[in-house]
Tab-separated table of C-alpha atoms in Angstrom:
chain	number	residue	atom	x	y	z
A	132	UNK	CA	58.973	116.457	62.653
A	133	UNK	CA	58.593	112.823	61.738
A	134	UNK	CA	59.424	110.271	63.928
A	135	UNK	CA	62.361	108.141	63.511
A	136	UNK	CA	61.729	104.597	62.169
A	137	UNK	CA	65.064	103.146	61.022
A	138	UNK	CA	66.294	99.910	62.594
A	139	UNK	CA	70.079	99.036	61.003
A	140	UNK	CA	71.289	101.155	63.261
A	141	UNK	CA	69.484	99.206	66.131
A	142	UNK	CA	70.548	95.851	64.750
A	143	UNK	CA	73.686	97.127	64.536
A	144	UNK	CA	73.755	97.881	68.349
A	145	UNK	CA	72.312	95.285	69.151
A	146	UNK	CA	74.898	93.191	67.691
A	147	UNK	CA	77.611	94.747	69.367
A	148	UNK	CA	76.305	95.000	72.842
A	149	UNK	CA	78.083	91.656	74.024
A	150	UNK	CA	81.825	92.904	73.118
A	151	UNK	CA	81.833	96.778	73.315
A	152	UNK	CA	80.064	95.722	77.443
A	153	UNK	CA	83.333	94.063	78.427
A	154	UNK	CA	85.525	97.052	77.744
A	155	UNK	CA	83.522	99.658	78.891
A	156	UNK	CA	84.022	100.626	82.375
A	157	UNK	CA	81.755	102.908	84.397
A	158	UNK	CA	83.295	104.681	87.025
A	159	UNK	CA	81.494	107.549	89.548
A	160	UNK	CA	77.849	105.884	90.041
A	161	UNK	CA	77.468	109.256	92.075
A	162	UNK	CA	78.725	111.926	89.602
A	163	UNK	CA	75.680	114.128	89.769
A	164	UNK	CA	73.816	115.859	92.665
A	165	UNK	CA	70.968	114.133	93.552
A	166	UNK	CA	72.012	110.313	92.714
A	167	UNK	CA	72.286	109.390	96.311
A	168	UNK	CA	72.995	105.491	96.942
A	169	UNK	CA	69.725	103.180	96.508
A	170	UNK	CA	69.321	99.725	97.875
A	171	UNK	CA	70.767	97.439	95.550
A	172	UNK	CA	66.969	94.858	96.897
A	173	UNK	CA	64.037	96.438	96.688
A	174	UNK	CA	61.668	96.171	99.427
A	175	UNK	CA	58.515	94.347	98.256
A	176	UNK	CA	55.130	95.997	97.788
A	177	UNK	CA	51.312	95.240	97.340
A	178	UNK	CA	51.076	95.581	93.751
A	179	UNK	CA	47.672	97.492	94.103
A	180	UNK	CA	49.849	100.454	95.435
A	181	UNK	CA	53.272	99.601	94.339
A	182	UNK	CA	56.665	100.872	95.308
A	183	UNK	CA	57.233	105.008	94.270
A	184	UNK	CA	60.005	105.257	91.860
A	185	UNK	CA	62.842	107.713	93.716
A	186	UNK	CA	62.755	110.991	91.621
A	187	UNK	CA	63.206	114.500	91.702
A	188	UNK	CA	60.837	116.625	93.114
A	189	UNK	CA	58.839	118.556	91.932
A	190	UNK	CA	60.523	122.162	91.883
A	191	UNK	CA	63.962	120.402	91.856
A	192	UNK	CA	66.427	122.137	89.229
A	193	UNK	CA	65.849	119.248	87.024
A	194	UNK	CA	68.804	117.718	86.112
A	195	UNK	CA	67.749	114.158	86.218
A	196	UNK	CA	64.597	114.180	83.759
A	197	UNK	CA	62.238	111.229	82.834
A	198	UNK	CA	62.568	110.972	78.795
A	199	UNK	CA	60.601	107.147	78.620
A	200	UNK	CA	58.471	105.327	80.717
A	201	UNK	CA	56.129	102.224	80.277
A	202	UNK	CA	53.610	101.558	83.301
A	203	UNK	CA	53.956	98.073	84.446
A	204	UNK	CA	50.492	96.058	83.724
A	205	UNK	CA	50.715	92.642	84.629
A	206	UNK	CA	53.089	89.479	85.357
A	207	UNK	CA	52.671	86.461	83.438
A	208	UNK	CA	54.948	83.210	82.918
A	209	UNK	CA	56.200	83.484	79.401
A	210	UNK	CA	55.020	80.546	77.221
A	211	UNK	CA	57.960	80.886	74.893
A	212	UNK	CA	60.346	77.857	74.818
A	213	UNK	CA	58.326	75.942	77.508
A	214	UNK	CA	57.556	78.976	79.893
A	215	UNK	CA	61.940	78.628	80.925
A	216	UNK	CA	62.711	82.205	81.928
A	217	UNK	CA	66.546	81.249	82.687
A	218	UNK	CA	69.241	82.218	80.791
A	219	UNK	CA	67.627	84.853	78.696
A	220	UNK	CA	68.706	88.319	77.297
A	221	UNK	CA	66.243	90.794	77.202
A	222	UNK	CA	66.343	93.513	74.574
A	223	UNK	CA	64.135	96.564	75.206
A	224	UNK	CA	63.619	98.663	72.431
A	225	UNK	CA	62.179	102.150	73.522
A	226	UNK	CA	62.092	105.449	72.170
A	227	UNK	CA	62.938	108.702	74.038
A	228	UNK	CA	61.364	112.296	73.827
A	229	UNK	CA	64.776	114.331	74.922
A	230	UNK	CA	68.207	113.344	75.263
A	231	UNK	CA	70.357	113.622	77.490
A	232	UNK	CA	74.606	113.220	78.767
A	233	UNK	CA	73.767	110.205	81.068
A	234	UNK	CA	70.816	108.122	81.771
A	235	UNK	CA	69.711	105.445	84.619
A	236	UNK	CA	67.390	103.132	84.394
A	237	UNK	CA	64.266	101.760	86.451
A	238	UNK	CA	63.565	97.999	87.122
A	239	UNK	CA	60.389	96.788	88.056
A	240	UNK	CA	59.424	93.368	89.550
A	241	UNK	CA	56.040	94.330	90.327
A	242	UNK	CA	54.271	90.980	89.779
A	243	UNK	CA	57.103	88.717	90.569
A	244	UNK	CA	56.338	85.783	93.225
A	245	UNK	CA	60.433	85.410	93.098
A	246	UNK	CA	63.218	87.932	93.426
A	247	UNK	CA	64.548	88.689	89.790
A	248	UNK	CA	67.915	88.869	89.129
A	249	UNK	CA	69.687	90.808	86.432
A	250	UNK	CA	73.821	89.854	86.529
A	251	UNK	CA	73.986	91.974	83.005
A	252	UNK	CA	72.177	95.086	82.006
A	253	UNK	CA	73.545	98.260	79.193
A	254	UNK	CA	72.218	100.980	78.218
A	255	UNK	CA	73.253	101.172	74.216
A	256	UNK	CA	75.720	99.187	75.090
A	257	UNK	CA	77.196	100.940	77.912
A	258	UNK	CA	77.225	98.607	81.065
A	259	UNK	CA	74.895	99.802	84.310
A	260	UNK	CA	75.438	99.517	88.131
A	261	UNK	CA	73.493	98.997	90.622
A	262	UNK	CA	75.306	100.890	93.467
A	263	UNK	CA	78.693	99.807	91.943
A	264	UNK	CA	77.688	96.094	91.351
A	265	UNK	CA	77.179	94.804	87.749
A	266	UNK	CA	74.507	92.450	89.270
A	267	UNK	CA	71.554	93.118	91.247
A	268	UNK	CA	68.393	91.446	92.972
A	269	UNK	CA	64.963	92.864	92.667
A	270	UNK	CA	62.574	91.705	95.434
A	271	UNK	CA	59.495	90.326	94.721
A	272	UNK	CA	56.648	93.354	94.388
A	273	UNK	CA	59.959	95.513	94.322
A	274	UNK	CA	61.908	98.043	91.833
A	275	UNK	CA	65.428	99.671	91.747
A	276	UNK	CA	67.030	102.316	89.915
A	277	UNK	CA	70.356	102.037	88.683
A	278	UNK	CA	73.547	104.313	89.090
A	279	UNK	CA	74.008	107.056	86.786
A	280	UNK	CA	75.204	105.613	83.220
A	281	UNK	CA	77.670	108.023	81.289
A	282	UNK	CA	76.280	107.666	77.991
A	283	UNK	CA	74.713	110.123	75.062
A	284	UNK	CA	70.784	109.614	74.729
A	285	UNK	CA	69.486	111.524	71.711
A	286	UNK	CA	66.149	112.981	71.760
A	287	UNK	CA	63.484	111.120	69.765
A	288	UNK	CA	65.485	108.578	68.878
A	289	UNK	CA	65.685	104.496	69.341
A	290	UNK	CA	67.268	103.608	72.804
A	291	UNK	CA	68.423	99.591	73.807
A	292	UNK	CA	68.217	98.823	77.074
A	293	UNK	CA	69.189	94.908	77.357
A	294	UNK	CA	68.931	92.587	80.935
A	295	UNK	CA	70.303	89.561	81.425
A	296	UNK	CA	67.954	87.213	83.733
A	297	UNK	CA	70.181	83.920	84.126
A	298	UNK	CA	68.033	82.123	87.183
A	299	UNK	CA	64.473	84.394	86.634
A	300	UNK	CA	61.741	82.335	88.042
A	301	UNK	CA	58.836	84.496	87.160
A	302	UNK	CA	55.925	85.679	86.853
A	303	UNK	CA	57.639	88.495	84.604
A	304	UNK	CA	56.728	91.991	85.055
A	305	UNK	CA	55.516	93.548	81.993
A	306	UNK	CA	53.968	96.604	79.866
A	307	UNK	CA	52.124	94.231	76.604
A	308	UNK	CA	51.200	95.792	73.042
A	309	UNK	CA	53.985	98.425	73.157
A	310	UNK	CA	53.187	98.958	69.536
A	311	UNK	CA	57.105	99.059	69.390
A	312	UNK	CA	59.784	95.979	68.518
A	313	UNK	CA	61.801	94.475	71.257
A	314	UNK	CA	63.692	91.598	71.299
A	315	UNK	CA	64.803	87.958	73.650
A	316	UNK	CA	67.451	85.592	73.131
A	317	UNK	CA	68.254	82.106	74.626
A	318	UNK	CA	69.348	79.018	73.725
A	319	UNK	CA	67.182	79.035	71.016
A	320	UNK	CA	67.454	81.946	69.034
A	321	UNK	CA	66.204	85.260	69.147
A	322	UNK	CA	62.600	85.994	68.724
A	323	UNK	CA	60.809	89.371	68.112
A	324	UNK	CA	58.215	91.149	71.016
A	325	UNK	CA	55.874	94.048	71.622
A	326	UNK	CA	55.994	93.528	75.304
A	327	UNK	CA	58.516	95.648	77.444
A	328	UNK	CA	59.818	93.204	80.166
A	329	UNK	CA	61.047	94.604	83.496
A	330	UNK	CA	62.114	97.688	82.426
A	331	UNK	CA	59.668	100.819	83.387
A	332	UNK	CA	61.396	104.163	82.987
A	333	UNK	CA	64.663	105.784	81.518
A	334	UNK	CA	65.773	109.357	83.130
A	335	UNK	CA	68.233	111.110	81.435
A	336	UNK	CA	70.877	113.868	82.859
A	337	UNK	CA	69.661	117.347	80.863
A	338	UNK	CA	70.486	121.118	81.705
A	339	UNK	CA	68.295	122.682	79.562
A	340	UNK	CA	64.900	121.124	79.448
A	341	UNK	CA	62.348	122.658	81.769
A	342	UNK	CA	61.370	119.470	83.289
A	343	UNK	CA	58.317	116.493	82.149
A	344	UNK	CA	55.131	115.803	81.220
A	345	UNK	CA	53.641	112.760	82.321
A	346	UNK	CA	50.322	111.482	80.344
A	347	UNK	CA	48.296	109.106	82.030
A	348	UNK	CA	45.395	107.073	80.325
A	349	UNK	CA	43.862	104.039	78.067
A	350	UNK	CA	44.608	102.346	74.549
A	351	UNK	CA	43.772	105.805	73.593
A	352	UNK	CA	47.014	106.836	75.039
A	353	UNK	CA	48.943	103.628	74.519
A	354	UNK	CA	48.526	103.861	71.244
A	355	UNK	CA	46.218	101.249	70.104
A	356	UNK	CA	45.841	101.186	66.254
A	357	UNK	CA	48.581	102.947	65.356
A	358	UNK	CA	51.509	101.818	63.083
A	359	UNK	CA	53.955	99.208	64.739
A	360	UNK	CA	57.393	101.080	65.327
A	361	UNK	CA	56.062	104.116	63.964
A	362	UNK	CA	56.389	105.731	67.167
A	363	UNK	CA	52.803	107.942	65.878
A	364	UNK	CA	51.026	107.691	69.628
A	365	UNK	CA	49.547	110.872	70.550
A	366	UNK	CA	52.061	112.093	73.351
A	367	UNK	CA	55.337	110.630	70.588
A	368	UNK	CA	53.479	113.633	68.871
A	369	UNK	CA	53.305	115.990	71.138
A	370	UNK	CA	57.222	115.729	72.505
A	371	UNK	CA	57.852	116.475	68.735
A	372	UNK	CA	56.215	119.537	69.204
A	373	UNK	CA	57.640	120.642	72.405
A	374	UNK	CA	61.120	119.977	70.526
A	375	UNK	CA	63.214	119.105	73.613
A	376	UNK	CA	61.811	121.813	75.988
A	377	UNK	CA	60.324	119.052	77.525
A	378	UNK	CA	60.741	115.519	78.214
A	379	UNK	CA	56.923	113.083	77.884
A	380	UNK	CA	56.115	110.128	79.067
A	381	UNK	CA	53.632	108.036	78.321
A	382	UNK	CA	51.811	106.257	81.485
A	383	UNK	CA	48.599	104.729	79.252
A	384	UNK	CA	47.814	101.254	79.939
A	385	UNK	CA	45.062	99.733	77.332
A	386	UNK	CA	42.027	98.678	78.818
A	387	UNK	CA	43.021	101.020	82.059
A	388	UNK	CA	39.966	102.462	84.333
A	389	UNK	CA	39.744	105.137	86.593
A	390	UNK	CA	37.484	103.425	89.295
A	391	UNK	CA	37.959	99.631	88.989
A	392	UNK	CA	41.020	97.681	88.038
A	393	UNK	CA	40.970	95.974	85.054
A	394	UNK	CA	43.798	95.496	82.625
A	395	UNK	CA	46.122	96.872	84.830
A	396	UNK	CA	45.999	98.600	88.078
A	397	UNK	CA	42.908	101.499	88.163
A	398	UNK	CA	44.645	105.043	87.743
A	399	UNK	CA	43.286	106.363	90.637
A	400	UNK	CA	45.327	104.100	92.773
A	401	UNK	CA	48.700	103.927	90.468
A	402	UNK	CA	48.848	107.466	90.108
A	403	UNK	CA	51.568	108.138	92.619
A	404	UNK	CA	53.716	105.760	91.040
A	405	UNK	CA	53.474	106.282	87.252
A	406	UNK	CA	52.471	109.721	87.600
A	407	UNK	CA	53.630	111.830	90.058
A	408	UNK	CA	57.327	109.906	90.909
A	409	UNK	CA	58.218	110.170	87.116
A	410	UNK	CA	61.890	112.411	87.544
A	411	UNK	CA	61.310	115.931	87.278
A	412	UNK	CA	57.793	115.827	86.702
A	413	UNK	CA	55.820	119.697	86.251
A	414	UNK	CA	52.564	119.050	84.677
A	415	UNK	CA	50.142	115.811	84.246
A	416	UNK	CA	48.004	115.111	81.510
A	417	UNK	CA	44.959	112.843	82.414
A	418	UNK	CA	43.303	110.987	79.274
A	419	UNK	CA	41.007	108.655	80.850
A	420	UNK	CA	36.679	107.422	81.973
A	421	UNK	CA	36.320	105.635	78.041
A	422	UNK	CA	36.496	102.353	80.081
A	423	UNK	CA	34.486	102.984	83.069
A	424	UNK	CA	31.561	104.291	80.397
A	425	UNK	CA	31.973	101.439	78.222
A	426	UNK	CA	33.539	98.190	80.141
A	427	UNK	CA	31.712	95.837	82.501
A	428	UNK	CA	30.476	96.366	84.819
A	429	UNK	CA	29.518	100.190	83.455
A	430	UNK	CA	30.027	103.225	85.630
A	431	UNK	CA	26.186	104.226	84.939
A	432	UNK	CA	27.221	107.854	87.340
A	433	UNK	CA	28.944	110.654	85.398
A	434	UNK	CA	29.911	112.536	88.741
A	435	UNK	CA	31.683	109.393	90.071
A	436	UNK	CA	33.841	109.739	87.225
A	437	UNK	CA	34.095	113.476	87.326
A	438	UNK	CA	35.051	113.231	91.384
A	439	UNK	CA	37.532	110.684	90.320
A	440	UNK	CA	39.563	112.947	87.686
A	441	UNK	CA	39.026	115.949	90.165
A	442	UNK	CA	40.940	113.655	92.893
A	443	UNK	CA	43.540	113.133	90.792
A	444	UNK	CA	44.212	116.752	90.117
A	445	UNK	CA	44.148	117.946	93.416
A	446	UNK	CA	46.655	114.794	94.441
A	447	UNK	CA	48.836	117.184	91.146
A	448	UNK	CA	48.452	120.150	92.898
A	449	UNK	CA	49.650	118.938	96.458
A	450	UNK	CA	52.878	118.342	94.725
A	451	UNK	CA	52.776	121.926	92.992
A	452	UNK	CA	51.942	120.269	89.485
A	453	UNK	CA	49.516	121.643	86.611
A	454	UNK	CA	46.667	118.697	85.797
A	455	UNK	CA	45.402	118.739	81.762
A	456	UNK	CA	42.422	117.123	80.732
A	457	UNK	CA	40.989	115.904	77.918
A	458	UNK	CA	36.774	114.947	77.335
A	459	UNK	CA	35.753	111.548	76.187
A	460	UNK	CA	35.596	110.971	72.397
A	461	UNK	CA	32.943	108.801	70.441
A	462	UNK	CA	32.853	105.219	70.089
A	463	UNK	CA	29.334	104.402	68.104
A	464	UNK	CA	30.047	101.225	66.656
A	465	UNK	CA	32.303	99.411	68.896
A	466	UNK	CA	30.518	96.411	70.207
A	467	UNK	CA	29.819	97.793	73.982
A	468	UNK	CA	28.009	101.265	72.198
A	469	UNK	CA	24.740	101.508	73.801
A	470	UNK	CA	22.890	105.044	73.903
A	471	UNK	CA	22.720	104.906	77.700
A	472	UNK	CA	26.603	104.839	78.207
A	473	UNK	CA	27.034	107.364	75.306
A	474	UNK	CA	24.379	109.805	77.472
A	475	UNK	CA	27.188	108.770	80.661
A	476	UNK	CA	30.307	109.977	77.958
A	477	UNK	CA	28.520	112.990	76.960
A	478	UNK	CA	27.121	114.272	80.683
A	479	UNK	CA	31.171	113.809	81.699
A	480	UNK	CA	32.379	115.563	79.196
A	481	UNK	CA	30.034	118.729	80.375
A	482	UNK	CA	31.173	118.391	83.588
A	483	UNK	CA	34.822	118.736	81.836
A	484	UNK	CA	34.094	121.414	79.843
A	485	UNK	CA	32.175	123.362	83.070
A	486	UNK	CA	35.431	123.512	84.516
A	487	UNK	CA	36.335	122.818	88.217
A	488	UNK	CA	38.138	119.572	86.937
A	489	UNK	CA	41.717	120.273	85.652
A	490	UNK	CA	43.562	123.618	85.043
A	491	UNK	CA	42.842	123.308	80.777
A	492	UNK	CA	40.757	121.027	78.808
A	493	UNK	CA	42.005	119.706	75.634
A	494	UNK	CA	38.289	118.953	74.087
A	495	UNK	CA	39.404	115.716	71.944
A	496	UNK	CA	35.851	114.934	71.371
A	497	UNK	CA	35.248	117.682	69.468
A	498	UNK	CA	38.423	117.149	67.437
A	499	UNK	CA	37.697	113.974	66.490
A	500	UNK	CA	34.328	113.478	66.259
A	501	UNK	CA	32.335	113.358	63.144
A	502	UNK	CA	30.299	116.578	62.765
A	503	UNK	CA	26.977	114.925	61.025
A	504	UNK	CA	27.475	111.921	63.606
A	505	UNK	CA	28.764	113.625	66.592
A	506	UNK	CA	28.312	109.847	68.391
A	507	UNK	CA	30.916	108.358	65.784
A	508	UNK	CA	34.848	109.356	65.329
A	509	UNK	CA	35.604	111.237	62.191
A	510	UNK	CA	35.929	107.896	59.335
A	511	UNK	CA	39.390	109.802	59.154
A	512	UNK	CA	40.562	109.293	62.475
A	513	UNK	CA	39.194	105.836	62.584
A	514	UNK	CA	41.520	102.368	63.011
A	515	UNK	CA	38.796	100.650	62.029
A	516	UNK	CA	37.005	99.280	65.507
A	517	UNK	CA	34.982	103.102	65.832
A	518	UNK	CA	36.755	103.267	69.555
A	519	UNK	CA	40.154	103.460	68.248
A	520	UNK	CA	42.198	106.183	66.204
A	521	UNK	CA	44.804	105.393	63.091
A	522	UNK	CA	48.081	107.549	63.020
A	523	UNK	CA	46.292	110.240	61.329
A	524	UNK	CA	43.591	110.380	64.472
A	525	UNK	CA	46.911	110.702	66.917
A	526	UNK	CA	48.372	113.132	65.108
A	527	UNK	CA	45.169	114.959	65.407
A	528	UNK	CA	45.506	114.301	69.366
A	529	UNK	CA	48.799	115.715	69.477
A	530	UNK	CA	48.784	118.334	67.175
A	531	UNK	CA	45.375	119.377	69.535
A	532	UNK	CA	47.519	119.716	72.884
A	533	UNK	CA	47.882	123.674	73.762
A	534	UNK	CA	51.856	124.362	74.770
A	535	UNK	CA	51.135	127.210	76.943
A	536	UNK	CA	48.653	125.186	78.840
A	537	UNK	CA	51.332	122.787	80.073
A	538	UNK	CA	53.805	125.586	81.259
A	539	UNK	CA	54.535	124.941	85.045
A	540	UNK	CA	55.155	128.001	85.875
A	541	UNK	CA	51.299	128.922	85.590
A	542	UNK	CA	49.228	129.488	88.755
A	543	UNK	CA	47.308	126.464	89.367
A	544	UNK	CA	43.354	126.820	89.869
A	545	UNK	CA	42.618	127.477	93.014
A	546	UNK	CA	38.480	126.322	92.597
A	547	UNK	CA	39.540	122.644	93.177
């Protein structure tokens, strides 16, 4: 099923947000079980270990379900019109795996030094509280999740999620190279993006999904190299195949280790938060170790890395969750390629395949390697750089994934 990549419908939205907002009402911010009241300020948090986002559990019914999520990466003072973050609309353009009958929303001020404040915020137009207040204040280091919206989401479709920030002081909190079209407006016009600003996940009220699949890794996962509002990342694939059963979200963060931080925090220690809080989370899928082989400083031990994703899966099974793996793929070519690190990607990708790691192995190094240069991706599959796949190399990714593997309901290994 190919993704959806029309935008007059969006413009159209996004056109109307200002006057349908001031005559829609939202009444009943507690209309479904399990939307308790929130703090309307976030407490702050060290953003090595940052705030969990309230969710479901993990055998909950799963009525509130997350359908979108972007990992928060970094805070930076925007450059645009003088680095002024004041009086701005913010116009997040993001693209859900199921629908839903209601959604709520997740704001993030991570890597704020100030407390953010949002006096203005829809969901396709549809106007969101923050336990009954239009406005809210984020702490700095802090998140909140809104009330309940009563609005349809459709699956795989476009989704605007706009925030006013009249006095934001900054740094903003931010997921860069979405690979995906968002938009800001001030005083001086509107300008296009690929950064998601504040916003870091979209639940969605659904009765018959089974729950969600959070993915967690690298560009690999991100999406880097693939077509810009194509919507062709690996896991955008694979919710197409699961056609609604369940909800994915996509956790990768480009340049993203395992052991060290780098461009954004290291997995192992933002796991909880973009992994195991998403709302009604059943099975993780772990695509990461590229950058600990192949950034500096190198991770020169294969069983660091192997201890590392075993961690991680038994932190998924302490919360009753399945953990999916995949092995490392080639990069011969790219400008870090030495033999020694490729010897580090192939020894962890037998300790992978050995088992002991994660419940199933999806072997996407075998997919997409070339099979007369088993050190080099497929030409095929390649974006160009020789680390990085085109949309034809994602599709491969997430036409790869095994369904029955991800099923919750199967027993968990009990070897870890």
């Amino acid at each position: 099923m190919p993704r959806r990549q029309g935008y007059a419908p969006l413009i159209a939205l996004v056109a109307g947000t200002a006057a349908l907002a001031a005559g829609v009402a939202f009444a009943g911010s507690l209309l479904f079980s399990g939307s308790g009241p929130r703090s309307q300020q976030a407490a702050p948090s060290d953003p090595r270990s940052v705030a969990r986002t309230p969710a479901a559990p993990a055998h909950s019914t799963g009525l509130w379900l997350g359908t979108w999520a972007a990992a928060p990466t970094t805070g930076t003072i925007d450059t645009y019109n003088g680095g002024d973050l004041t009086r701005r609309t913010i116009r997040n353009v993001v693209h859900t795996s199921i629908g839903g009958d209601a959604a709520r929303i997740t704001l993030s001020n991570l890597f704020g030094t100030h407390p953010l404040v949002v006096d203005h915020a829809t969901v396709n137009t549809r106007p969101v509280t923050f336990r009954g207040a239009a406005a809210v204040t984020v702490a700095a280091g802090g998140q909140i999740v809104s009330d309940p919206v009563l609005v349809p989401v459709a699956a795989d479709a476009d989704l605007v999620v706009t925030l006013r920030t009249p006095t934001a002081e900054g740094p903003v909190t931010l997921h860069p190279g979405t690979h995906q079209t968002s938009y800001v407006e001030d005083g001086r016009g509107t300008r296009r993006t690929t950064d998601w600003r504040y916003l870091t996940a979209v639940d969605v009220h659904n009765e018959t999904a089974a729950g969600t699949i959070a993915v967690i890794g690298d560009s690999l996962t991100a999406g880097t190299g693939s077509t810009l509002d194509a919507n062709s990342r690996w896991p955008d694939v694979l919710a197409d195949r699961l056609r609604g059963r369940y909800g994915v979200v996509n956790a990768g963060i480009a340049g993203n280790r395992i052991l060290r931080d780098g461009r954004g925090v290291r997995a192992s220690a933002r796991f909880d938060r973009d992994v195991l809080d998403v709302a009604g989370v059943k099975t993780v899928v772990i695509a990461l170790g590229i950058n600990d082989v192949q950034q500096f400083p190198q991770e020169t031990d294969p069983q660091r890395i192997a201890d590392a994703l075993r961690s991680m899966t038994r932190r998924a099974h302490a919360r009753g969750l399945r953990a999916v793996g995949a092995t490392l793929m080639p990069y011969e070519g790219f400008r870090t390629w030495t033999p020694a690190r490729n010897a580090v990607r192939e020894q962890v990708n037998e300790l992978i395949r050995a088992g002991g790691i994660f419940d199933s192995v999806i072997d996407f190094d075998k997919a997409v390697r070339d099979p007369y240069h088993p050190a080099r991706l497929l030409p095929a599959y390649d974006c160009g750089d020789h680390l990085h796949l085109n949309d034809t190399g994602y599709q491969r990714l997430g036409s790869l994934v095994d369904l029955p593997a991800l099923q919750h309901d199967r027993p968990v290994s009990d070897q870890f």
